[in-house]
Amino acid sequence: MCAFEKKEKYNVAIAGVTGAVGETFLNILAERNFPINKLKPLASARSAGKKITYQGKEYEVEELGHDSFEDVDIALFSAGGGRSLEFAPSAAKAGAVVIDNSSAYRMDDDVPLVVPEVNPDDAFKHKGIIANPNCTTIIMVVALKPLYDFSKIERVVVSSYQSASGAGAQGMYELEEQAKAWAKGEKLNVENFQYQLLFNVIPHVDKFMENGYTKEEMKMYNETKKIIGDNNVLVSATCVRVPVLTAHSESIFVETKDKISVEKAKELFSNAKGLQVMDNPEKNEYPIPLLAAGKDDCYVGRIREDISCENALSFWVCGDQLRKGAALNAIQIAELLIK
Amino acid sequence: MCAFEKKEKYNVAIAGVTGAVGETFLNILAERNFPINKLKPLASARSAGKKITYQGKEYEVEELGHDSFEDVDIALFSAGGGRSLEFAPSAAKAGAVVIDNSSAYRMDDDVPLVVPEVNPDDAFKHKGIIANPNCTTIIMVVALKPLYDFSKIERVVVSSYQSASGAGAQGMYELEEQAKAWAKGEKLNVENFQYQLLFNVIPHVDKFMENGYTKEEMKMYNETKKIIGDNNVLVSATCVRVPVLTAHSESIFVETKDKISVEKAKELFSNAKGLQVMDNPEKNEYPIPLLAAGKDDCYVGRIREDISCENALSFWVCGDQLRKGAALNAIQIAELLIK
């Protein structure tokens, strides 16, 4: 169990503060009025010296180093897996609790993997590092958990529609620049994705593994088991990048042990934290990424009894992967600790 | 059985010649050098009088009417279900064989529903009208059939990524105009889709049904059974519009009676007509809509043994829904008849 000293205000470091998630960390800390004593914005040498603003006050970004964490209570990391592996142990050793947004520690037995709506108690089992799950996984498990609590889940088949900013601020920028170039009849620049993303979809998020799945797809398989705490929950994912700026969408088929009616599913979803039911097809009301972007909650709709299987539901979820899929979830973990 | 008189050349009418599929009919008839004696371009009153060009010759579009089909051998219809219901019987009565691209007759017991690679023999059972299946269904069954022939299929879970031109030429135009308006910082016009399609995805194609599925999703359920000729093939679909101009993509999970290895699946796909295997992940080779657009074949990749189920495969298919999903398939049916 963690020995986390309760204070009135906390010293908070943000590693990777200049990235898409880093920026969202700042917005959400301010929105939620997180009790910050001292803010320490950190980034790689390339970004050190840059200025960021938090609650009207300007801060200079410092270079992330092994000695960055003296007096830090909470270190929010979103600087890539390599930097987490290198610097998170130093932060933990200096006495900070690291909440790490990378995949580096997620499957480590000593590191809890936490979605506050799903497994809040796990947060308190940390040994200095808590992992924030993969964004696509977080958005899915927020919806799966209320179903799981009603009836065990046997299998999930999910296809994702992942936005450009899932690949960082530069991914979103590339998509915007492609649209501008296309409108002017100019050549489209392709750097962050394997192919042009504008007017295209790409079934390739993160690296390919030996079994033909991508790392992103295997994260959904492995992390879901760990977060829900049941190795019998099997997830087959196909992860696809789509030309959307922010917010991921997922088409989810879930086979349950017992039958769950649509009415029951809506009731379970409605009572779940972090989830909004948006399901009035006759009024064209269902989740879309344009509406989910910038929101804290995930949205679920298109809920129907599956037509191919007796005990199964199909539904559609959208969530802002920079917020609930990353920064918000990490800050909610921090809020659990200081509560 | 049809009594179709073989000739050297045929009189061919195209109803709906000014639409997205109509234009593709003209391109494909020319590409394949279809033996045309007399071409009769037809459309609604609104488009009558317009000029179209076929193989360098200009034609004036005539208004579609009950008396349009005298001397016509083959009538290709893509003018919407209402016009098919109104005029296809007149065409058949006048002696033409109608190949109808709308959904009007697809589930009619007297009307064969044909994908030439899957159930060519059904084409000859017509009574004047042959139905061309739904575009998303065609692209899927071309890939399912070789698997089905090896091992019966028990269940399919499919999520689609459908392009704007699936809603007609005006859908594609709307997406293009949205991109141009966005680049100029102007207001985006939304008419053909429920919401802005640029930088968005919309889980809503065709109308909603009582059971929560859309008509498009139910077409995939019902038409697949009829085309494959097996009511035990159950398809659960989620159909989603994505900001792609042309070519539909589909993430397909298929549970089979017997196990099919990845190697076997690749062999079966490779030997199938109308299908190209594109599956070298290590070289970033997998189907994408940008590459499938304008092609006759459908492309299959991301083939893997499903991780959630013993006898199941997951894969990804792309196909040009104006070509194989509509005009090409209809013309291939005509080619079966005249062969």
XYZ file of C-alpha atoms in Angstrom, chain B residues 11 57-58 79 88 109 177 179 189 192:
10
model
C -29.031 -2.572 -76.857
C -19.635 9.862 -79.000
C -22.096 12.290 -77.476
C -31.878 5.525 -60.179
C -38.184 -1.984 -63.879
C -37.996 -14.539 -53.861
C -16.604 21.321 -50.381
C -12.574 20.503 -46.886
C -22.347 23.145 -45.466
C -26.277 14.932 -47.466
